[in-house]
Amino acid sequence: MTSHPFSGFILDVEKPGRYLGHEFNAVRKEVKPSTLRVGLLYPEIYEIGMSNLGLKIIYHVFNQFEDVFAERVFIPWVDAIEKMKEGNIPLFTLETYTPVRDLDLLGVSMHTELNYTNLLLALDLSQIPLFREERINSRSYPLVLVGGPCALNPLPVEPFVDFFAVGDGENIVRNLVPLLKKYKKGKLSKADFLLEASTVEGIYVPGVSKRVQRVVVDFHRDDFPVNQIVPNVEPVHNRYVVEVMRGCTRGCRFCEGGFTYRPLRVREPGEVISIINEGIKKTGFDEVGLLAFSISDYPYLEELIRYLKNHFHNLHVSLPSLPINALSEDLIKEFADLRRFGITLAPEVASEKLRRTVNKNVALDEIYNSIETAQKYHFRHVKLYLMIGIPGETQDDIVELVDFLRRISNTFRKIDFKASISPFVPRPHTPLQFAPQEGIETIDHKIAYIKSSLRYQKNLSISFHDPEMSLIEGVFGRGDRALASVLLEAYKLGARFDSRSEFFRFNAYLEAFEVSGIDYNEYLKERSTEKPLPWDFIDTGVYSQFLRKEYSKSKLPDYSADCAKYGCAGCGKWVKEGYKVCREGLIIKKQGNLKFDFDQRNYVPSKIGGFLLSYEILGNISLLSHRDLIRMIIHLLKVAGVKLSYTSGFVPRPKVSMPNPLPLGVESLEEFLFFEAEETLDEQEILSNLNKMSPSGLRFLSLKQCSKKPHWIEFSRILVEANVGDKTEIIEIDLSRTSLFKALKDKFNLEKEDLKKYKIRKIKTVFSL
């Protein structure tokens, strides 16, 4: 394995596993001189980036090409960034530790304007010039491509980016790769490449492209990353994810995704089940997330959940925001573990007037009914998403919001409510893109009133999205090229990780606006519907006249119907292009008793007994925390064919146990894990399967059935080999009486931080079985 760039200090940074790569299911390829090298950057830390399905899809599509190697890149945490700057270490890929500056293409998935400074940080850490004009005549740096929702208004970051991908990335990647190969082979100069790239559907090249059409694709099984990477460090969302529906037709006028991901595309339930069946066998996840903008609109939702719960062993289903009454009471009764999740509801606003303004065509009665059902079936937590600062909002509307929250808190006392309230931010390509955005002082006044009015509600906690963050999102979301100078100045003043409250520095932005001579209040004003908007050259497929009509209706205010249920409203060209939902509406077709070749026939567990597994951990794998290492081994066991026994209760867990862990960075030639299984195991076959899949440094030694869980106290006496300075000593340590580092400290008269610099390895458990 290539030496790690952090090898000199990796034990000094938080969660070294973030930087190791080489995860279970990560792509590995032979790198040849002709290989097109691609870095895919999610401009956040590992745990957040590894939760993003879009990154997984693009990683999969690029790597389907035999002569293309796409690798992942994330922003290091602040402690690692300091070390990188001290040691002049450039940002690198996880798969091969290749410096990003040595790649052919750096693709950035940009989901929020609050990550714009992280884009500049990534370029800086990669030792790549920030401005595209400084790179235009040089092949020494990778091409920089930005995609994701923020590419729908590329103007504020345009000076730093070579080109943008607008729309669904699957087809864009396929059409772009041949051009990238020509560029790689030297058949195109950078200028010629960008000129040809501008002819690819969905590609915007600054200074070349005049108008760009967003790319829309149908679901194709081959495009989906079935074999998803199992992260080294537990991510924010630790589950297998399947996108069951893309797009939304509800028409909430504030929602950028609801308009820019049209038309609605539905993945058939048979394909969903097939993906999950293959995916959990290859990953070992015991939880699957069904993703959609509005999951309750998925026409086969209940039937799909019922099938998954009946036919997959210990598989838990996770859903995004969902009115609980979208599921029948029979389903909730049948599967008690659905209650392991709280319910998340998005009423957005409380007053009838504001529901009409934003076109949130969901009566509050539906929200009350959902909460009533939640209490009836003993759901303990309900989360609510709400907004303030809606155009036309008055104090009466805020009072109605307070009354709504007080009412549910007083009525449903057995439920803990968490209300997350955000200031309204007008988004480009939505009907409310023309609307004004309220300033910080006005929003602060509303927040203070809500807090004081509800301070005595014991089962209600309220959090508010920072109005200063919302202002920056709004300014840059509806920004133009002039804001690039503000962004650069804010970055120079220390702005980064702006989506995190502990790092966000509004004063840096205020100073940047002042230095750049730009009044941010100009970007908060209402926009004329008679004048072109800066981002109008990006054609999302939704007609501009439709957005203007919807904005006019928001001022009446009046509702617009859900076109999937009540007929096409003529928002775009998709009826002419033959999209099924646009022509026929969202038709619910019951599938009956779904059956497939891989049908698992209502698995019934039986208790077989326990097994003792031994293994060794060498090299970088010793840098994983004990918790993350055990989580990885559990995934490997399940993929190897072991049906683990689980505990009962709302959050069942595999029945595993192990002795006290070794400190981070200490290797071991003999570690143990006990687990219970529900089927007889071919021990040699399982052992062989484990070693075929395990990452470098993790090797499984033996697997034996045992009648009961070991007494781990008997495993406390160990032999440790310590190479300290020019001494190599074998020391026996009883971990039931002292810690490993304390024993070594006493032996060598060195502090723990000094001992970390030396190689320490457990070589034997003295009384091992």
Tab-separated table of N, CA and C in Angstrom, residues 34-157:
chain	number	residue	atom	x	y	z
A	34	SER	N	-2.626	5.687	-19.629
A	34	SER	CA	-3.787	6.102	-20.427
A	34	SER	C	-5.050	6.270	-19.592
A	35	THR	N	-5.018	5.881	-18.315
A	35	THR	CA	-6.217	5.932	-17.481
A	35	THR	C	-6.647	7.374	-17.231
A	36	LEU	N	-7.906	7.643	-17.475
A	36	LEU	CA	-8.465	8.959	-17.173
A	36	LEU	C	-8.693	9.037	-15.673
A	37	ARG	N	-8.011	9.950	-15.007
A	37	ARG	CA	-8.063	10.066	-13.544
A	37	ARG	C	-9.045	11.168	-13.142
A	38	VAL	N	-10.043	10.795	-12.369
A	38	VAL	CA	-11.108	11.716	-11.977
A	38	VAL	C	-11.194	11.764	-10.460
A	39	GLY	N	-11.251	12.952	-9.899
A	39	GLY	CA	-11.515	13.126	-8.471
A	39	GLY	C	-12.920	13.666	-8.292
A	40	LEU	N	-13.697	13.056	-7.411
A	40	LEU	CA	-15.059	13.508	-7.131
A	40	LEU	C	-15.079	14.091	-5.724
A	41	LEU	N	-15.218	15.395	-5.664
A	41	LEU	CA	-15.152	16.114	-4.391
A	41	LEU	C	-16.546	16.433	-3.886
A	42	TYR	N	-16.829	16.007	-2.661
A	42	TYR	CA	-17.977	16.542	-1.932
A	42	TYR	C	-17.380	17.502	-0.907
A	43	PRO	N	-17.688	18.797	-0.990
A	43	PRO	CA	-16.940	19.796	-0.215
A	43	PRO	C	-17.364	19.869	1.250
A	44	GLU	N	-17.296	18.732	1.902
A	44	GLU	CA	-17.570	18.618	3.339
A	44	GLU	C	-16.732	17.472	3.868
A	45	ILE	N	-16.855	17.199	5.167
A	45	ILE	CA	-16.064	16.113	5.746
A	45	ILE	C	-16.616	14.757	5.326
A	46	TYR	N	-15.845	13.733	5.572
A	46	TYR	CA	-16.122	12.358	5.128
A	46	TYR	C	-17.516	11.884	5.529
A	47	GLU	N	-17.895	12.075	6.805
A	47	GLU	CA	-19.148	11.519	7.293
A	47	GLU	C	-20.357	12.101	6.574
A	48	ILE	N	-20.272	13.348	6.144
A	48	ILE	CA	-21.378	13.971	5.423
A	48	ILE	C	-21.350	13.567	3.952
A	49	GLY	N	-20.184	13.623	3.348
A	49	GLY	CA	-20.071	13.274	1.930
A	49	GLY	C	-20.447	11.839	1.640
A	50	MET	N	-20.103	10.926	2.555
A	50	MET	CA	-20.398	9.516	2.332
A	50	MET	C	-21.873	9.182	2.513
A	51	SER	N	-22.669	10.149	2.947
A	51	SER	CA	-24.114	9.952	3.060
A	51	SER	C	-24.852	10.407	1.812
A	52	ASN	N	-24.144	10.992	0.858
A	52	ASN	CA	-24.791	11.596	-0.299
A	52	ASN	C	-24.957	10.594	-1.437
A	53	LEU	N	-26.203	10.336	-1.835
A	53	LEU	CA	-26.467	9.360	-2.895
A	53	LEU	C	-25.974	9.856	-4.250
A	54	GLY	N	-26.093	11.150	-4.511
A	54	GLY	CA	-25.642	11.681	-5.800
A	54	GLY	C	-24.175	11.388	-6.053
A	55	LEU	N	-23.344	11.532	-5.029
A	55	LEU	CA	-21.917	11.223	-5.163
A	55	LEU	C	-21.726	9.743	-5.487
A	56	LYS	N	-22.495	8.878	-4.839
A	56	LYS	CA	-22.386	7.441	-5.096
A	56	LYS	C	-22.766	7.108	-6.533
A	57	ILE	N	-23.792	7.766	-7.043
A	57	ILE	CA	-24.232	7.500	-8.420
A	57	ILE	C	-23.154	7.906	-9.421
A	58	ILE	N	-22.610	9.109	-9.281
A	58	ILE	CA	-21.611	9.595	-10.238
A	58	ILE	C	-20.328	8.776	-10.144
A	59	TYR	N	-19.931	8.401	-8.945
A	59	TYR	CA	-18.766	7.528	-8.725
A	59	TYR	C	-18.962	6.213	-9.485
A	60	HIS	N	-20.159	5.671	-9.399
A	60	HIS	CA	-20.473	4.403	-10.073
A	60	HIS	C	-20.452	4.563	-11.594
A	61	VAL	N	-21.065	5.626	-12.102
A	61	VAL	CA	-21.172	5.800	-13.563
A	61	VAL	C	-19.794	6.028	-14.174
A	62	PHE	N	-18.972	6.863	-13.563
A	62	PHE	CA	-17.611	7.068	-14.078
A	62	PHE	C	-16.834	5.750	-14.088
A	63	ASN	N	-16.922	5.001	-12.998
A	63	ASN	CA	-16.108	3.792	-12.876
A	63	ASN	C	-16.623	2.621	-13.697
A	64	GLN	N	-17.776	2.780	-14.346
A	64	GLN	CA	-18.222	1.752	-15.290
A	64	GLN	C	-17.333	1.710	-16.529
A	65	PHE	N	-16.645	2.818	-16.819
A	65	PHE	CA	-15.721	2.851	-17.942
A	65	PHE	C	-14.415	2.173	-17.525
A	66	GLU	N	-13.988	1.206	-18.304
A	66	GLU	CA	-12.818	0.403	-17.948
A	66	GLU	C	-11.563	1.244	-17.799
A	67	ASP	N	-11.401	2.262	-18.630
A	67	ASP	CA	-10.178	3.061	-18.624
A	67	ASP	C	-10.367	4.408	-17.919
A	68	VAL	N	-11.348	4.465	-17.018
A	68	VAL	CA	-11.584	5.658	-16.188
A	68	VAL	C	-11.545	5.231	-14.732
A	69	PHE	N	-10.838	5.991	-13.921
A	69	PHE	CA	-10.761	5.701	-12.489
A	69	PHE	C	-11.212	6.944	-11.743
A	70	ALA	N	-12.417	6.876	-11.150
A	70	ALA	CA	-12.945	7.970	-10.340
A	70	ALA	C	-12.682	7.663	-8.875
A	71	GLU	N	-12.130	8.626	-8.175
A	71	GLU	CA	-11.807	8.475	-6.763
A	71	GLU	C	-12.488	9.596	-5.968
A	72	ARG	N	-12.654	9.350	-4.678
A	72	ARG	CA	-13.363	10.313	-3.837
A	72	ARG	C	-12.398	11.269	-3.131
A	73	VAL	N	-12.920	12.487	-2.924
A	73	VAL	CA	-12.155	13.521	-2.219
A	73	VAL	C	-13.118	14.237	-1.270
A	74	PHE	N	-12.677	14.434	-0.033
A	74	PHE	CA	-13.471	15.175	0.935
A	74	PHE	C	-12.601	16.250	1.589
A	75	ILE	N	-13.257	17.207	2.227
A	75	ILE	CA	-12.518	18.242	2.949
A	75	ILE	C	-12.055	17.657	4.282
A	76	PRO	N	-10.784	17.745	4.598
A	76	PRO	CA	-10.318	17.276	5.914
A	76	PRO	C	-10.882	18.155	7.023
A	77	TRP	N	-10.890	17.610	8.232
A	77	TRP	CA	-11.308	18.403	9.380
A	77	TRP	C	-10.199	19.410	9.721
A	78	VAL	N	-10.521	20.398	10.543
A	78	VAL	CA	-9.629	21.541	10.750
A	78	VAL	C	-8.275	21.132	11.323
A	79	ASP	N	-8.245	20.101	12.184
A	79	ASP	CA	-6.956	19.698	12.745
A	79	ASP	C	-6.035	19.147	11.665
A	80	ALA	N	-6.621	18.370	10.736
A	80	ALA	CA	-5.819	17.825	9.638
A	80	ALA	C	-5.396	18.927	8.662
A	81	ILE	N	-6.266	19.910	8.452
A	81	ILE	CA	-5.918	21.013	7.560
A	81	ILE	C	-4.684	21.756	8.082
A	82	GLU	N	-4.639	21.987	9.380
A	82	GLU	CA	-3.477	22.661	9.964
A	82	GLU	C	-2.198	21.865	9.718
A	83	LYS	N	-2.285	20.547	9.897
A	83	LYS	CA	-1.119	19.683	9.673
A	83	LYS	C	-0.697	19.695	8.205
A	84	MET	N	-1.685	19.707	7.311
A	84	MET	CA	-1.365	19.727	5.879
A	84	MET	C	-0.632	21.006	5.500
A	85	LYS	N	-1.080	22.109	6.055
A	85	LYS	CA	-0.427	23.379	5.739
A	85	LYS	C	0.982	23.429	6.315
A	86	GLU	N	1.134	22.909	7.536
A	86	GLU	CA	2.462	22.885	8.156
A	86	GLU	C	3.437	22.032	7.350
A	87	GLY	N	2.948	20.907	6.842
A	87	GLY	CA	3.822	19.977	6.126
A	87	GLY	C	3.785	20.107	4.623
A	88	ASN	N	3.062	21.130	4.103
A	88	ASN	CA	2.938	21.333	2.666
A	88	ASN	C	2.415	20.061	1.972
A	89	ILE	N	1.392	19.459	2.560
A	89	ILE	CA	0.791	18.226	2.029
A	89	ILE	C	-0.438	18.601	1.220
A	90	PRO	N	-0.492	18.292	-0.073
A	90	PRO	CA	-1.655	18.654	-0.883
A	90	PRO	C	-2.835	17.718	-0.628
A	91	LEU	N	-4.023	18.205	-0.888
A	91	LEU	CA	-5.241	17.389	-0.775
A	91	LEU	C	-5.138	16.191	-1.713
A	92	PHE	N	-5.631	15.033	-1.256
A	92	PHE	CA	-5.425	13.787	-1.989
A	92	PHE	C	-6.710	12.969	-2.073
A	93	THR	N	-6.706	11.998	-2.968
A	93	THR	CA	-7.847	11.094	-3.120
A	93	THR	C	-7.780	9.996	-2.069
A	94	LEU	N	-8.940	9.403	-1.765
A	94	LEU	CA	-8.970	8.338	-0.769
A	94	LEU	C	-8.531	6.991	-1.332
A	95	GLU	N	-8.812	6.743	-2.612
A	95	GLU	CA	-8.519	5.422	-3.167
A	95	GLU	C	-7.025	5.166	-3.316
A	96	THR	N	-6.270	6.162	-3.777
A	96	THR	CA	-4.846	5.935	-4.053
A	96	THR	C	-3.925	6.976	-3.419
A	97	TYR	N	-4.481	7.930	-2.669
A	97	TYR	CA	-3.715	9.011	-2.046
A	97	TYR	C	-3.014	9.889	-3.094
A	98	THR	N	-3.571	9.921	-4.292
A	98	THR	CA	-3.012	10.746	-5.365
A	98	THR	C	-3.332	12.221	-5.106
A	99	PRO	N	-2.355	13.129	-5.197
A	99	PRO	CA	-2.666	14.552	-5.056
A	99	PRO	C	-3.713	14.985	-6.084
A	100	VAL	N	-4.683	15.741	-5.656
A	100	VAL	CA	-5.765	16.172	-6.545
A	100	VAL	C	-5.209	16.947	-7.730
A	101	ARG	N	-4.148	17.704	-7.512
A	101	ARG	CA	-3.592	18.523	-8.592
A	101	ARG	C	-3.055	17.668	-9.745
A	102	ASP	N	-2.801	16.367	-9.501
A	102	ASP	CA	-2.263	15.483	-10.532
A	102	ASP	C	-3.351	14.753	-11.323
A	103	LEU	N	-4.627	15.013	-11.025
A	103	LEU	CA	-5.726	14.356	-11.722
A	103	LEU	C	-6.019	15.065	-13.042
A	104	ASP	N	-6.856	14.429	-13.854
A	104	ASP	CA	-7.284	15.043	-15.116
A	104	ASP	C	-8.524	15.907	-14.930
A	105	LEU	N	-9.389	15.498	-13.998
A	105	LEU	CA	-10.645	16.213	-13.777
A	105	LEU	C	-10.961	16.207	-12.286
A	106	LEU	N	-11.384	17.351	-11.782
A	106	LEU	CA	-11.925	17.439	-10.435
A	106	LEU	C	-13.389	17.818	-10.562
A	107	GLY	N	-14.284	16.876	-10.237
A	107	GLY	CA	-15.724	17.120	-10.278
A	107	GLY	C	-16.227	17.417	-8.874
A	108	VAL	N	-16.933	18.530	-8.723
A	108	VAL	CA	-17.389	18.981	-7.403
A	108	VAL	C	-18.910	18.922	-7.358
A	109	SER	N	-19.444	18.253	-6.340
A	109	SER	CA	-20.891	18.185	-6.141
A	109	SER	C	-21.281	19.259	-5.139
A	110	MET	N	-21.963	20.310	-5.624
A	110	MET	CA	-22.222	21.494	-4.805
A	110	MET	C	-23.715	21.587	-4.487
A	111	HIS	N	-24.058	21.460	-3.202
A	111	HIS	CA	-25.463	21.398	-2.797
A	111	HIS	C	-25.939	22.620	-2.037
A	112	THR	N	-25.067	23.455	-1.553
A	112	THR	CA	-25.482	24.652	-0.830
A	112	THR	C	-24.462	25.763	-1.024
A	113	GLU	N	-24.969	26.980	-1.080
A	113	GLU	CA	-24.087	28.137	-1.228
A	113	GLU	C	-23.160	28.285	-0.029
A	114	LEU	N	-23.532	27.710	1.095
A	114	LEU	CA	-22.689	27.793	2.287
A	114	LEU	C	-21.446	26.918	2.177
A	115	ASN	N	-21.328	26.155	1.102
A	115	ASN	CA	-20.105	25.393	0.850
A	115	ASN	C	-19.226	26.034	-0.221
A	116	TYR	N	-19.597	27.225	-0.695
A	116	TYR	CA	-18.789	27.878	-1.728
A	116	TYR	C	-17.360	28.136	-1.242
A	117	THR	N	-17.211	28.565	0.000
A	117	THR	CA	-15.848	28.817	0.479
A	117	THR	C	-15.068	27.511	0.622
A	118	ASN	N	-15.777	26.406	0.838
A	118	ASN	CA	-15.080	25.114	0.882
A	118	ASN	C	-14.564	24.699	-0.487
A	119	LEU	N	-15.216	25.162	-1.551
A	119	LEU	CA	-14.678	24.935	-2.898
A	119	LEU	C	-13.324	25.634	-3.031
A	120	LEU	N	-13.255	26.863	-2.591
A	120	LEU	CA	-11.977	27.589	-2.658
A	120	LEU	C	-10.949	26.941	-1.743
A	121	LEU	N	-11.397	26.481	-0.576
A	121	LEU	CA	-10.496	25.797	0.345
A	121	LEU	C	-9.919	24.539	-0.299
A	122	ALA	N	-10.775	23.774	-0.991
A	122	ALA	CA	-10.309	22.542	-1.641
A	122	ALA	C	-9.277	22.844	-2.718
A	123	LEU	N	-9.508	23.877	-3.518
A	123	LEU	CA	-8.528	24.258	-4.544
A	123	LEU	C	-7.220	24.698	-3.899
A	124	ASP	N	-7.330	25.483	-2.842
A	124	ASP	CA	-6.141	25.945	-2.123
A	124	ASP	C	-5.352	24.766	-1.561
A	125	LEU	N	-6.055	23.856	-0.880
A	125	LEU	CA	-5.382	22.698	-0.298
A	125	LEU	C	-4.761	21.810	-1.368
A	126	SER	N	-5.361	21.819	-2.551
A	126	SER	CA	-4.838	21.020	-3.664
A	126	SER	C	-3.687	21.699	-4.384
A	127	GLN	N	-3.400	22.937	-3.975
A	127	GLN	CA	-2.349	23.744	-4.593
A	127	GLN	C	-2.652	23.993	-6.070
A	128	ILE	N	-3.942	24.276	-6.307
A	128	ILE	CA	-4.447	24.609	-7.643
A	128	ILE	C	-4.825	26.089	-7.645
A	129	PRO	N	-4.407	26.879	-8.621
A	129	PRO	CA	-4.803	28.287	-8.670
A	129	PRO	C	-6.327	28.433	-8.614
A	130	LEU	N	-6.800	29.425	-7.877
A	130	LEU	CA	-8.247	29.564	-7.672
A	130	LEU	C	-8.974	29.987	-8.941
A	131	PHE	N	-8.407	30.895	-9.701
A	131	PHE	CA	-9.105	31.444	-10.869
A	131	PHE	C	-8.875	30.588	-12.112
A	132	ARG	N	-9.934	30.333	-12.843
A	132	ARG	CA	-9.807	29.511	-14.060
A	132	ARG	C	-8.913	30.194	-15.085
A	133	GLU	N	-8.886	31.538	-15.086
A	133	GLU	CA	-8.044	32.253	-16.034
A	133	GLU	C	-6.568	31.976	-15.782
A	134	GLU	N	-6.219	31.658	-14.535
A	134	GLU	CA	-4.825	31.336	-14.211
A	134	GLU	C	-4.467	29.915	-14.622
A	135	ARG	N	-5.500	29.118	-14.962
A	135	ARG	CA	-5.265	27.725	-15.341
A	135	ARG	C	-5.516	27.469	-16.823
A	136	ILE	N	-6.077	28.434	-17.515
A	136	ILE	CA	-6.630	28.188	-18.847
A	136	ILE	C	-5.590	27.715	-19.851
A	137	ASN	N	-4.352	28.186	-19.724
A	137	ASN	CA	-3.325	27.814	-20.703
A	137	ASN	C	-2.387	26.725	-20.191
A	138	SER	N	-2.780	26.094	-19.093
A	138	SER	CA	-1.903	25.088	-18.497
A	138	SER	C	-2.619	23.749	-18.376
A	139	ARG	N	-1.903	22.684	-18.719
A	139	ARG	CA	-2.414	21.326	-18.522
A	139	ARG	C	-1.861	20.730	-17.217
A	140	SER	N	-1.252	21.564	-16.398
A	140	SER	CA	-0.632	21.082	-15.171
A	140	SER	C	-1.645	20.847	-14.056
A	141	TYR	N	-2.867	21.330	-14.274
A	141	TYR	CA	-3.885	21.196	-13.243
A	141	TYR	C	-5.121	20.502	-13.823
A	142	PRO	N	-5.913	19.879	-12.981
A	142	PRO	CA	-7.120	19.234	-13.494
A	142	PRO	C	-8.149	20.256	-13.947
A	143	LEU	N	-8.980	19.847	-14.895
A	143	LEU	CA	-10.163	20.628	-15.221
A	143	LEU	C	-11.070	20.625	-13.997
A	144	VAL	N	-11.724	21.742	-13.728
A	144	VAL	CA	-12.605	21.850	-12.562
A	144	VAL	C	-14.048	21.962	-13.045
A	145	LEU	N	-14.840	20.986	-12.642
A	145	LEU	CA	-16.243	20.888	-13.044
A	145	LEU	C	-17.109	20.937	-11.795
A	146	VAL	N	-18.175	21.744	-11.813
A	146	VAL	CA	-19.119	21.804	-10.702
A	146	VAL	C	-20.487	21.353	-11.178
A	147	GLY	N	-21.083	20.427	-10.421
A	147	GLY	CA	-22.447	19.989	-10.670
A	147	GLY	C	-23.250	20.052	-9.391
A	148	GLY	N	-24.458	19.515	-9.422
A	148	GLY	CA	-25.321	19.576	-8.249
A	148	GLY	C	-26.270	20.756	-8.330
A	149	PRO	N	-27.134	20.920	-7.329
A	149	PRO	CA	-28.157	21.977	-7.367
A	149	PRO	C	-27.599	23.382	-7.569
A	150	CYS	N	-26.408	23.670	-7.038
A	150	CYS	CA	-25.866	25.023	-7.156
A	150	CYS	C	-25.453	25.369	-8.587
A	151	ALA	N	-25.297	24.354	-9.447
A	151	ALA	CA	-24.962	24.633	-10.848
A	151	ALA	C	-26.128	25.279	-11.583
A	152	LEU	N	-27.319	25.299	-10.970
A	152	LEU	CA	-28.485	25.924	-11.591
A	152	LEU	C	-28.379	27.451	-11.591
A	153	ASN	N	-27.494	27.992	-10.778
A	153	ASN	CA	-27.077	29.395	-10.892
A	153	ASN	C	-25.580	29.439	-10.667
A	154	PRO	N	-24.804	29.246	-11.715
A	154	PRO	CA	-23.348	29.126	-11.556
A	154	PRO	C	-22.622	30.451	-11.380
A	155	LEU	N	-23.309	31.571	-11.523
A	155	LEU	CA	-22.642	32.866	-11.672
A	155	LEU	C	-21.721	33.235	-10.512
A	156	PRO	N	-22.107	33.088	-9.245
A	156	PRO	CA	-21.214	33.546	-8.171
A	156	PRO	C	-19.877	32.811	-8.089
A	157	VAL	N	-19.802	31.576	-8.609
A	157	VAL	CA	-18.528	30.843	-8.557
A	157	VAL	C	-17.915	30.658	-9.940
